JSON list of C-alpha atoms and ligand atoms in Angstrom, two decimals:
[
{"chain": "A", "resi": 1, "resn": "MET", "atom": "CA", "xyz": [103.77, 108.01, 111.00]},
{"chain": "A", "resi": 2, "resn": "LYS", "atom": "CA", "xyz": [105.69, 104.74, 110.97]},
{"chain": "A", "resi": 3, "resn": "SER", "atom": "CA", "xyz": [106.51, 103.01, 107.71]},
{"chain": "A", "resi": 4, "resn": "ILE", "atom": "CA", "xyz": [106.57, 99.31, 106.88]},
{"chain": "A", "resi": 5, "resn": "VAL", "atom": "CA", "xyz": [108.08, 97.44, 103.92]},
{"chain": "A", "resi": 6, "resn": "ILE", "atom": "CA", "xyz": [106.93, 93.85, 103.41]},
{"chain": "A", "resi": 7, "resn": "LEU", "atom": "CA", "xyz": [109.00, 91.23, 101.60]},
{"chain": "A", "resi": 8, "resn": "ILE", "atom": "CA", "xyz": [107.34, 88.26, 99.93]},
{"chain": "A", "resi": 9, "resn": "SER", "atom": "CA", "xyz": [108.26, 85.45, 97.55]},
{"chain": "A", "resi": 10, "resn": "GLY", "atom": "CA", "xyz": [104.87, 83.90, 96.74]},
{"chain": "A", "resi": 11, "resn": "ARG", "atom": "CA", "xyz": [101.24, 83.81, 97.79]},
{"chain": "A", "resi": 12, "resn": "GLY", "atom": "CA", "xyz": [101.54, 86.65, 100.29]},
{"chain": "A", "resi": 13, "resn": "SER", "atom": "CA", "xyz": [98.66, 85.68, 102.57]},
{"chain": "A", "resi": 14, "resn": "ASN", "atom": "CA", "xyz": [100.52, 86.94, 105.68]},
{"chain": "A", "resi": 15, "resn": "MET", "atom": "CA", "xyz": [101.27, 90.23, 103.89]},
{"chain": "A", "resi": 16, "resn": "GLU", "atom": "CA", "xyz": [97.59, 90.47, 102.98]},
{"chain": "A", "resi": 17, "resn": "ALA", "atom": "CA", "xyz": [96.53, 89.87, 106.61]},
{"chain": "A", "resi": 18, "resn": "VAL", "atom": "CA", "xyz": [98.83, 92.66, 107.82]},
{"chain": "A", "resi": 19, "resn": "VAL", "atom": "CA", "xyz": [97.68, 95.12, 105.12]},
{"chain": "A", "resi": 20, "resn": "ARG", "atom": "CA", "xyz": [94.00, 94.35, 105.76]},
{"chain": "A", "resi": 21, "resn": "ALA", "atom": "CA", "xyz": [94.41, 94.77, 109.53]},
{"chain": "A", "resi": 22, "resn": "ALA", "atom": "CA", "xyz": [96.31, 98.05, 109.11]},
{"chain": "A", "resi": 23, "resn": "ARG", "atom": "CA", "xyz": [93.53, 99.42, 106.92]},
{"chain": "A", "resi": 24, "resn": "ARG", "atom": "CA", "xyz": [90.65, 98.03, 108.95]},
{"chain": "A", "resi": 25, "resn": "GLU", "atom": "CA", "xyz": [92.04, 99.23, 112.27]},
{"chain": "A", "resi": 26, "resn": "GLY", "atom": "CA", "xyz": [93.39, 102.53, 110.96]},
{"chain": "A", "resi": 27, "resn": "TRP", "atom": "CA", "xyz": [96.98, 101.97, 112.06]},
{"chain": "A", "resi": 28, "resn": "GLN", "atom": "CA", "xyz": [99.12, 105.13, 112.04]},
{"chain": "A", "resi": 29, "resn": "THR", "atom": "CA", "xyz": [101.31, 103.35, 109.52]},
{"chain": "A", "resi": 30, "resn": "ARG", "atom": "CA", "xyz": [102.21, 103.60, 105.90]},
{"chain": "A", "resi": 31, "resn": "ILE", "atom": "CA", "xyz": [102.67, 100.28, 104.11]},
{"chain": "A", "resi": 32, "resn": "ALA", "atom": "CA", "xyz": [105.33, 101.83, 101.88]},
{"chain": "A", "resi": 33, "resn": "ALA", "atom": "CA", "xyz": [106.00, 98.91, 99.55]},
{"chain": "A", "resi": 34, "resn": "VAL", "atom": "CA", "xyz": [105.66, 95.19, 98.97]},
{"chain": "A", "resi": 35, "resn": "ILE", "atom": "CA", "xyz": [108.84, 93.82, 97.46]},
{"chain": "A", "resi": 36, "resn": "SER", "atom": "CA", "xyz": [109.22, 90.36, 95.93]},
{"chain": "A", "resi": 37, "resn": "ASN", "atom": "CA", "xyz": [112.28, 88.52, 94.67]},
{"chain": "A", "resi": 38, "resn": "ARG", "atom": "CA", "xyz": [110.01, 86.78, 92.17]},
{"chain": "A", "resi": 39, "resn": "ALA", "atom": "CA", "xyz": [108.10, 88.55, 89.42]},
{"chain": "A", "resi": 40, "resn": "ASP", "atom": "CA", "xyz": [105.43, 85.81, 89.44]},
{"chain": "A", "resi": 41, "resn": "ALA", "atom": "CA", "xyz": [104.63, 86.07, 93.17]},
{"chain": "A", "resi": 42, "resn": "PRO", "atom": "CA", "xyz": [100.81, 86.04, 93.35]},
{"chain": "A", "resi": 43, "resn": "GLY", "atom": "CA", "xyz": [100.86, 88.41, 96.34]},
{"chain": "A", "resi": 44, "resn": "LEU", "atom": "CA", "xyz": [102.04, 91.30, 94.15]},
{"chain": "A", "resi": 45, "resn": "GLU", "atom": "CA", "xyz": [98.62, 91.57, 92.59]},
{"chain": "A", "resi": 46, "resn": "PHE", "atom": "CA", "xyz": [96.93, 92.17, 95.94]},
{"chain": "A", "resi": 47, "resn": "ALA", "atom": "CA", "xyz": [99.46, 94.91, 96.72]},
{"chain": "A", "resi": 48, "resn": "ARG", "atom": "CA", "xyz": [98.72, 96.62, 93.39]},
{"chain": "A", "resi": 49, "resn": "GLN", "atom": "CA", "xyz": [94.99, 96.41, 94.04]},
{"chain": "A", "resi": 50, "resn": "GLN", "atom": "CA", "xyz": [95.62, 98.15, 97.36]},
{"chain": "A", "resi": 51, "resn": "GLN", "atom": "CA", "xyz": [97.61, 100.93, 95.62]},
{"chain": "A", "resi": 52, "resn": "ILE", "atom": "CA", "xyz": [100.77, 99.84, 97.41]},
{"chain": "A", "resi": 53, "resn": "PRO", "atom": "CA", "xyz": [103.96, 100.01, 95.30]},
{"chain": "A", "resi": 54, "resn": "ALA", "atom": "CA", "xyz": [104.61, 96.39, 94.24]},
{"chain": "A", "resi": 55, "resn": "VAL", "atom": "CA", "xyz": [108.29, 96.09, 93.44]},
{"chain": "A", "resi": 56, "resn": "VAL", "atom": "CA", "xyz": [110.27, 93.18, 92.01]},
{"chain": "A", "resi": 57, "resn": "VAL", "atom": "CA", "xyz": [113.97, 92.76, 92.77]},
{"chain": "A", "resi": 58, "resn": "PRO", "atom": "CA", "xyz": [114.79, 89.50, 90.97]},
{"chain": "A", "resi": 59, "resn": "SER", "atom": "CA", "xyz": [117.03, 87.21, 92.99]},
{"chain": "A", "resi": 60, "resn": "GLY", "atom": "CA", "xyz": [118.30, 85.32, 89.92]},
{"chain": "A", "resi": 61, "resn": "GLY", "atom": "CA", "xyz": [121.44, 86.15, 87.94]},
{"chain": "A", "resi": 62, "resn": "HIS", "atom": "CA", "xyz": [123.63, 87.62, 90.67]},
{"chain": "A", "resi": 63, "resn": "THR", "atom": "CA", "xyz": [127.25, 86.66, 91.26]},
{"chain": "A", "resi": 64, "resn": "ASP", "atom": "CA", "xyz": [126.54, 85.92, 94.93]},
{"chain": "A", "resi": 65, "resn": "ARG", "atom": "CA", "xyz": [124.01, 86.40, 97.72]},
{"chain": "A", "resi": 66, "resn": "ALA", "atom": "CA", "xyz": [125.64, 89.61, 98.89]},
{"chain": "A", "resi": 67, "resn": "ALA", "atom": "CA", "xyz": [125.16, 91.22, 95.46]},
{"chain": "A", "resi": 68, "resn": "PHE", "atom": "CA", "xyz": [121.41, 90.55, 95.57]},
{"chain": "A", "resi": 69, "resn": "ASP", "atom": "CA", "xyz": [121.14, 91.65, 99.19]},
{"chain": "A", "resi": 70, "resn": "ARG", "atom": "CA", "xyz": [122.87, 94.95, 98.37]},
{"chain": "A", "resi": 71, "resn": "LEU", "atom": "CA", "xyz": [120.37, 95.67, 95.57]},
{"chain": "A", "resi": 72, "resn": "LEU", "atom": "CA", "xyz": [117.47, 94.66, 97.77]},
{"chain": "A", "resi": 73, "resn": "GLN", "atom": "CA", "xyz": [118.70, 96.89, 100.60]},
{"chain": "A", "resi": 74, "resn": "GLN", "atom": "CA", "xyz": [119.02, 99.85, 98.23]},
{"chain": "A", "resi": 75, "resn": "GLU", "atom": "CA", "xyz": [115.43, 99.35, 97.09]},
{"chain": "A", "resi": 76, "resn": "ILE", "atom": "CA", "xyz": [114.09, 98.91, 100.63]},
{"chain": "A", "resi": 77, "resn": "ASP", "atom": "CA", "xyz": [115.90, 101.96, 101.95]},
{"chain": "A", "resi": 78, "resn": "ARG", "atom": "CA", "xyz": [114.24, 104.20, 99.35]},
{"chain": "A", "resi": 79, "resn": "TYR", "atom": "CA", "xyz": [111.18, 103.80, 101.60]},
{"chain": "A", "resi": 80, "resn": "SER", "atom": "CA", "xyz": [113.04, 104.37, 104.92]},
{"chain": "A", "resi": 81, "resn": "PRO", "atom": "CA", "xyz": [111.08, 101.70, 106.76]},
{"chain": "A", "resi": 82, "resn": "ASP", "atom": "CA", "xyz": [110.80, 101.60, 110.54]},
{"chain": "A", "resi": 83, "resn": "LEU", "atom": "CA", "xyz": [109.98, 97.91, 110.20]},
{"chain": "A", "resi": 84, "resn": "LEU", "atom": "CA", "xyz": [110.79, 95.27, 107.61]},
{"chain": "A", "resi": 85, "resn": "VAL", "atom": "CA", "xyz": [108.27, 92.40, 107.61]},
{"chain": "A", "resi": 86, "resn": "LEU", "atom": "CA", "xyz": [109.33, 89.10, 106.04]},
{"chain": "A", "resi": 87, "resn": "ALA", "atom": "CA", "xyz": [106.17, 87.33, 104.96]},
{"chain": "A", "resi": 88, "resn": "GLY", "atom": "CA", "xyz": [107.07, 84.09, 103.22]},
{"chain": "A", "resi": 89, "resn": "PHE", "atom": "CA", "xyz": [110.28, 85.64, 101.89]},
{"chain": "A", "resi": 90, "resn": "MET", "atom": "CA", "xyz": [112.21, 82.50, 100.97]},
{"chain": "A", "resi": 91, "resn": "ARG", "atom": "CA", "xyz": [115.78, 83.76, 100.89]},
{"chain": "A", "resi": 92, "resn": "ILE", "atom": "CA", "xyz": [118.70, 83.23, 103.18]},
{"chain": "A", "resi": 93, "resn": "LEU", "atom": "CA", "xyz": [119.97, 86.68, 104.10]},
{"chain": "A", "resi": 94, "resn": "THR", "atom": "CA", "xyz": [123.63, 87.70, 104.43]},
{"chain": "A", "resi": 95, "resn": "PRO", "atom": "CA", "xyz": [124.94, 88.94, 107.81]},
{"chain": "A", "resi": 96, "resn": "GLY", "atom": "CA", "xyz": [125.50, 92.51, 106.49]},
{"chain": "A", "resi": 97, "resn": "PHE", "atom": "CA", "xyz": [121.88, 92.78, 105.41]},
{"chain": "A", "resi": 98, "resn": "VAL", "atom": "CA", "xyz": [120.62, 91.38, 108.71]},
{"chain": "A", "resi": 99, "resn": "GLU", "atom": "CA", "xyz": [122.86, 93.75, 110.69]},
{"chain": "A", "resi": 100, "resn": "HIS", "atom": "CA", "xyz": [121.56, 96.75, 108.73]},
{"chain": "A", "resi": 101, "resn": "TYR", "atom": "CA", "xyz": [117.97, 95.98, 109.85]},
{"chain": "A", "resi": 102, "resn": "ALA", "atom": "CA", "xyz": [118.84, 94.67, 113.37]},
{"chain": "A", "resi": 103, "resn": "GLY", "atom": "CA", "xyz": [115.90, 95.09, 115.74]},
{"chain": "A", "resi": 104, "resn": "ARG", "atom": "CA", "xyz": [113.57, 96.21, 112.95]},
{"chain": "A", "resi": 105, "resn": "MET", "atom": "CA", "xyz": [113.19, 93.10, 110.81]},
{"chain": "A", "resi": 106, "resn": "MET", "atom": "CA", "xyz": [110.75, 90.34, 111.76]},
{"chain": "A", "resi": 107, "resn": "ASN", "atom": "CA", "xyz": [109.85, 87.00, 110.24]},
{"chain": "A", "resi": 108, "resn": "ILE", "atom": "CA", "xyz": [107.13, 84.39, 110.62]},
{"chain": "A", "resi": 109, "resn": "HIS", "atom": "CA", "xyz": [108.07, 80.75, 110.56]},
{"chain": "A", "resi": 110, "resn": "PRO", "atom": "CA", "xyz": [105.62, 77.83, 110.45]},
{"chain": "A", "resi": 111, "resn": "SER", "atom": "CA", "xyz": [106.90, 75.89, 113.46]},
{"chain": "A", "resi": 112, "resn": "LEU", "atom": "CA", "xyz": [107.46, 76.36, 117.16]},
{"chain": "A", "resi": 113, "resn": "LEU", "atom": "CA", "xyz": [111.07, 77.52, 116.97]},
{"chain": "A", "resi": 114, "resn": "PRO", "atom": "CA", "xyz": [113.68, 76.46, 117.84]},
{"chain": "A", "resi": 115, "resn": "SER", "atom": "CA", "xyz": [112.12, 73.24, 116.58]},
{"chain": "A", "resi": 116, "resn": "PHE", "atom": "CA", "xyz": [112.12, 72.69, 112.82]},
{"chain": "A", "resi": 117, "resn": "PRO", "atom": "CA", "xyz": [113.98, 75.61, 111.26]},
{"chain": "A", "resi": 118, "resn": "GLY", "atom": "CA", "xyz": [114.38, 75.60, 107.47]},
{"chain": "A", "resi": 119, "resn": "MET", "atom": "CA", "xyz": [112.08, 74.07, 104.89]},
{"chain": "A", "resi": 120, "resn": "HIS", "atom": "CA", "xyz": [109.30, 71.45, 105.09]},
{"chain": "A", "resi": 121, "resn": "THR", "atom": "CA", "xyz": [108.46, 72.24, 108.69]},
{"chain": "A", "resi": 122, "resn": "HIS", "atom": "CA", "xyz": [105.18, 70.28, 108.70]},
{"chain": "A", "resi": 123, "resn": "ARG", "atom": "CA", "xyz": [106.90, 67.22, 107.26]},
{"chain": "A", "resi": 124, "resn": "GLN", "atom": "CA", "xyz": [109.59, 67.55, 109.92]},
{"chain": "A", "resi": 125, "resn": "ALA", "atom": "CA", "xyz": [106.96, 67.85, 112.65]},
{"chain": "A", "resi": 126, "resn": "LEU", "atom": "CA", "xyz": [105.10, 64.74, 111.48]},
{"chain": "A", "resi": 127, "resn": "ALA", "atom": "CA", "xyz": [108.35, 62.76, 111.20]},
{"chain": "A", "resi": 128, "resn": "ALA", "atom": "CA", "xyz": [109.33, 63.75, 114.73]},
{"chain": "A", "resi": 129, "resn": "GLY", "atom": "CA", "xyz": [105.90, 62.70, 116.03]},
{"chain": "A", "resi": 130, "resn": "VAL", "atom": "CA", "xyz": [105.36, 65.94, 117.96]},
{"chain": "A", "resi": 131, "resn": "LYS", "atom": "CA", "xyz": [101.93, 66.34, 119.48]},
{"chain": "A", "resi": 132, "resn": "VAL", "atom": "CA", "xyz": [102.09, 70.15, 119.45]},
{"chain": "A", "resi": 133, "resn": "HIS", "atom": "CA", "xyz": [103.10, 72.27, 116.48]},
{"chain": "A", "resi": 134, "resn": "GLY", "atom": "CA", "xyz": [102.56, 75.91, 115.52]},
{"chain": "A", "resi": 135, "resn": "ALA", "atom": "CA", "xyz": [104.03, 79.18, 114.34]},
{"chain": "A", "resi": 136, "resn": "THR", "atom": "CA", "xyz": [106.59, 81.68, 115.58]},
{"chain": "A", "resi": 137, "resn": "VAL", "atom": "CA", "xyz": [107.19, 85.37, 114.94]},
{"chain": "A", "resi": 138, "resn": "HIS", "atom": "CA", "xyz": [110.77, 86.45, 115.71]},
{"chain": "A", "resi": 139, "resn": "PHE", "atom": "CA", "xyz": [113.28, 89.17, 115.12]},
{"chain": "A", "resi": 140, "resn": "VAL", "atom": "CA", "xyz": [115.73, 88.15, 112.40]},
{"chain": "A", "resi": 141, "resn": "THR", "atom": "CA", "xyz": [119.36, 87.46, 113.23]},
{"chain": "A", "resi": 142, "resn": "ALA", "atom": "CA", "xyz": [122.11, 86.09, 111.02]},
{"chain": "A", "resi": 143, "resn": "THR", "atom": "CA", "xyz": [121.27, 82.49, 111.98]},
{"chain": "A", "resi": 144, "resn": "LEU", "atom": "CA", "xyz": [118.47, 81.06, 109.85]},
{"chain": "A", "resi": 145, "resn": "ASP", "atom": "CA", "xyz": [115.06, 80.99, 111.60]},
{"chain": "A", "resi": 146, "resn": "HIS", "atom": "CA", "xyz": [116.64, 82.16, 114.80]},
{"chain": "A", "resi": 147, "resn": "GLY", "atom": "CA", "xyz": [116.48, 85.32, 116.86]},
{"chain": "A", "resi": 148, "resn": "PRO", "atom": "CA", "xyz": [114.48, 86.74, 119.77]},
{"chain": "A", "resi": 149, "resn": "ILE", "atom": "CA", "xyz": [111.00, 85.26, 119.76]},
{"chain": "A", "resi": 150, "resn": "ILE", "atom": "CA", "xyz": [108.17, 87.79, 119.70]},
{"chain": "A", "resi": 151, "resn": "ALA", "atom": "CA", "xyz": [105.12, 85.49, 119.73]},
{"chain": "A", "resi": 152, "resn": "GLN", "atom": "CA", "xyz": [104.14, 81.89, 119.28]},
{"chain": "A", "resi": 153, "resn": "GLN", "atom": "CA", "xyz": [100.93, 80.01, 118.92]},
{"chain": "A", "resi": 154, "resn": "ALA", "atom": "CA", "xyz": [100.51, 76.27, 119.22]},
{"chain": "A", "resi": 155, "resn": "ILE", "atom": "CA", "xyz": [98.04, 73.81, 117.75]},
{"chain": "A", "resi": 156, "resn": "ALA", "atom": "CA", "xyz": [97.52, 70.15, 118.57]},
{"chain": "A", "resi": 157, "resn": "VAL", "atom": "CA", "xyz": [98.72, 67.65, 115.96]},
{"chain": "A", "resi": 158, "resn": "ARG", "atom": "CA", "xyz": [95.91, 65.20, 115.19]},
{"chain": "A", "resi": 159, "resn": "PRO", "atom": "CA", "xyz": [96.55, 61.50, 114.53]},
{"chain": "A", "resi": 160, "resn": "ASP", "atom": "CA", "xyz": [95.27, 61.81, 110.97]},
{"chain": "A", "resi": 161, "resn": "ASP", "atom": "CA", "xyz": [97.13, 65.01, 110.10]},
{"chain": "A", "resi": 162, "resn": "THR", "atom": "CA", "xyz": [99.01, 65.26, 106.81]},
{"chain": "A", "resi": 163, "resn": "GLU", "atom": "CA", "xyz": [101.52, 67.87, 105.73]},
{"chain": "A", "resi": 164, "resn": "ALA", "atom": "CA", "xyz": [98.71, 69.66, 103.90]},
{"chain": "A", "resi": 165, "resn": "SER", "atom": "CA", "xyz": [96.25, 69.63, 106.79]},
{"chain": "A", "resi": 166, "resn": "LEU", "atom": "CA", "xyz": [98.90, 70.86, 109.22]},
{"chain": "A", "resi": 167, "resn": "ALA", "atom": "CA", "xyz": [99.99, 73.58, 106.79]},
{"chain": "A", "resi": 168, "resn": "GLU", "atom": "CA", "xyz": [96.39, 74.75, 106.49]},
{"chain": "A", "resi": 169, "resn": "ARG", "atom": "CA", "xyz": [95.74, 74.92, 110.25]},
{"chain": "A", "resi": 170, "resn": "VAL", "atom": "CA", "xyz": [99.08, 76.55, 110.99]},
{"chain": "A", "resi": 171, "resn": "LEU", "atom": "CA", "xyz": [98.53, 79.18, 108.30]},
{"chain": "A", "resi": 172, "resn": "GLU", "atom": "CA", "xyz": [95.19, 80.02, 109.91]},
{"chain": "A", "resi": 173, "resn": "ILE", "atom": "CA", "xyz": [96.94, 80.88, 113.19]},
{"chain": "A", "resi": 174, "resn": "GLU", "atom": "CA", "xyz": [99.84, 82.64, 111.46]},
{"chain": "A", "resi": 175, "resn": "HIS", "atom": "CA", "xyz": [97.74, 85.54, 110.20]},
{"chain": "A", "resi": 176, "resn": "PRO", "atom": "CA", "xyz": [96.39, 86.86, 113.54]},
{"chain": "A", "resi": 177, "resn": "LEU", "atom": "CA", "xyz": [99.71, 86.07, 115.23]},
{"chain": "A", "resi": 178, "resn": "TYR", "atom": "CA", "xyz": [101.69, 88.14, 112.71]},
{"chain": "A", "resi": 179, "resn": "VAL", "atom": "CA", "xyz": [99.16, 90.98, 112.74]},
{"chain": "A", "resi": 180, "resn": "ASP", "atom": "CA", "xyz": [99.41, 91.17, 116.56]},
{"chain": "A", "resi": 181, "resn": "ALA", "atom": "CA", "xyz": [103.22, 91.20, 116.48]},
{"chain": "A", "resi": 182, "resn": "VAL", "atom": "CA", "xyz": [103.42, 93.92, 113.83]},
{"chain": "A", "resi": 183, "resn": "ARG", "atom": "CA", "xyz": [100.78, 95.98, 115.62]},
{"chain": "A", "resi": 184, "resn": "SER", "atom": "CA", "xyz": [102.74, 95.72, 118.89]},
{"chain": "A", "resi": 185, "resn": "PHE", "atom": "CA", "xyz": [105.91, 96.95, 117.16]},
{"chain": "A", "resi": 186, "resn": "ILE", "atom": "CA", "xyz": [104.11, 99.83, 115.51]},
{"chain": "A", "resi": 187, "resn": "ASP", "atom": "CA", "xyz": [102.51, 100.78, 118.85]},
{"chain": "A", "resi": 188, "resn": "GLY", "atom": "CA", "xyz": [105.94, 100.85, 120.47]},
{"chain": "A", "resi": 189, "resn": "ARG", "atom": "CA", "xyz": [105.01, 98.06, 122.89]},
{"chain": "A", "resi": 190, "resn": "LEU", "atom": "CA", "xyz": [107.92, 95.73, 121.98]},
{"chain": "A", "resi": 191, "resn": "SER", "atom": "CA", "xyz": [111.23, 95.77, 123.77]},
{"chain": "A", "resi": 192, "resn": "ILE", "atom": "CA", "xyz": [114.15, 93.34, 124.00]},
{"chain": "A", "resi": 193, "resn": "GLU", "atom": "CA", "xyz": [115.56, 92.66, 127.50]},
{"chain": "A", "resi": 194, "resn": "ASN", "atom": "CA", "xyz": [118.51, 90.26, 127.84]},
{"chain": "A", "resi": 195, "resn": "GLY", "atom": "CA", "xyz": [117.76, 88.82, 124.41]},
{"chain": "A", "resi": 196, "resn": "CYS", "atom": "CA", "xyz": [114.10, 88.19, 125.28]},
{"chain": "A", "resi": 197, "resn": "VAL", "atom": "CA", "xyz": [111.24, 90.16, 123.77]},
{"chain": "A", "resi": 198, "resn": "ARG", "atom": "CA", "xyz": [108.75, 91.79, 126.12]},
{"chain": "A", "resi": 199, "resn": "ILE", "atom": "CA", "xyz": [105.41, 93.01, 124.87]},
{"chain": "A", "resi": 200, "resn": "LYS", "atom": "CA", "xyz": [103.62, 95.40, 127.15]},
{"chain": "A", "resi": 201, "resn": "ASP", "atom": "CA", "xyz": [100.13, 94.17, 128.11]},
{"chain": "A", "resi": 202, "resn": "LYS", "atom": "CA", "xyz": [100.35, 91.00, 126.06]},
{"chain": "A", "resi": 203, "resn": "VAL", "atom": "CA", "xyz": [100.42, 87.24, 126.66]},
{"chain": "A", "resi": 204, "resn": "LEU", "atom": "CA", "xyz": [103.11, 85.83, 124.37]},
{"chain": "A", "resi": 205, "resn": "LEU", "atom": "CA", "xyz": [102.06, 82.20, 124.03]},
{"chain": "A", "resi": 206, "resn": "THR", "atom": "CA", "xyz": [98.54, 81.14, 123.24]},
{"chain": "A", "resi": 207, "resn": "MET", "atom": "CA", "xyz": [97.32, 77.60, 122.86]},
{"chain": "A", "resi": 208, "resn": "ASN", "atom": "CA", "xyz": [94.74, 76.50, 120.38]},
{"chain": "A", "resi": 209, "resn": "MET", "atom": "CA", "xyz": [93.97, 72.90, 121.20]},
{"chain": "B", "resi": 301, "resn": "GAR", "atom": "C1", "xyz": [103.99, 80.83, 105.56]},
{"chain": "B", "resi": 301, "resn": "GAR", "atom": "O1", "xyz": [103.55, 79.61, 106.07]},
{"chain": "B", "resi": 301, "resn": "GAR", "atom": "C2", "xyz": [105.24, 81.29, 106.29]},
{"chain": "B", "resi": 301, "resn": "GAR", "atom": "O2", "xyz": [105.21, 81.01, 107.65]},
{"chain": "B", "resi": 301, "resn": "GAR", "atom": "C3", "xyz": [106.30, 80.50, 105.59]},
{"chain": "B", "resi": 301, "resn": "GAR", "atom": "O3", "xyz": [105.95, 80.52, 104.24]},
{"chain": "B", "resi": 301, "resn": "GAR", "atom": "C4", "xyz": [104.52, 80.66, 104.14]},
{"chain": "B", "resi": 301, "resn": "GAR", "atom": "C5", "xyz": [104.22, 81.86, 103.28]},
{"chain": "B", "resi": 301, "resn": "GAR", "atom": "O4", "xyz": [102.84, 81.96, 103.07]},
{"chain": "B", "resi": 301, "resn": "GAR", "atom": "N1", "xyz": [107.58, 81.06, 105.80]},
{"chain": "B", "resi": 301, "resn": "GAR", "atom": "C6", "xyz": [108.69, 80.31, 105.95]},
{"chain": "B", "resi": 301, "resn": "GAR", "atom": "O5", "xyz": [108.71, 79.13, 105.83]},
{"chain": "B", "resi": 301, "resn": "GAR", "atom": "C7", "xyz": [109.96, 81.13, 106.23]},
{"chain": "B", "resi": 301, "resn": "GAR", "atom": "N2", "xyz": [111.00, 80.29, 106.75]},
{"chain": "B", "resi": 301, "resn": "GAR", "atom": "P1", "xyz": [102.24, 83.33, 102.53]},
{"chain": "B", "resi": 301, "resn": "GAR", "atom": "O6", "xyz": [103.07, 83.74, 101.32]},
{"chain": "B", "resi": 301, "resn": "GAR", "atom": "O7", "xyz": [100.84, 83.01, 102.15]},
{"chain": "B", "resi": 301, "resn": "GAR", "atom": "O8", "xyz": [102.34, 84.34, 103.65]}
]
């Protein structure tokens, strides 16, 4: 049985979507732990309710990023995960950490990468005047919000959209998109060829206009 560890920093709605799908669909998967760098992350409570170990590795008070990443890695590796799922985990990761989980760490980002990496993606999208926006699931590499793209979904930007309305509609598409990507990994249907991800029997871009 494959094992997943999920990292969060806050609300954890993507984590919740993955856990609910795994339970509902009876995935041959153990959600081994949900780990947060913040003790006050609301998502931890859902994990506890689901009897999933909810672990806090505080990111504050370390001499440098690498020191925190080493502690985090130690904690994660206690669960020997096949897959590490970043679900709103708001930390820049050091190259050593990323290398350790190469090919088995994925992230969801609220934009159509490579457009709008970093923070405030919906604000960036509105400022750029794009007519299409969306979400991306990708394997994590050492460059922030970069790495082989696993799946994307687009939505139309409406003339009256605000940061909040875009965030709400993008979050709605994030959940099924992330669930699909994690399920494909767990089912062994994901492969990387020449830096591009292939998913057996799956269309990788869907439009929601
Ligand atoms: C989501 O919109 C996710 O895409 C974004 O943070 C939010 C977390 O929500 N992640 C990033 O911006 C990472 N660069 P959640 O805690 O409810 O899943």
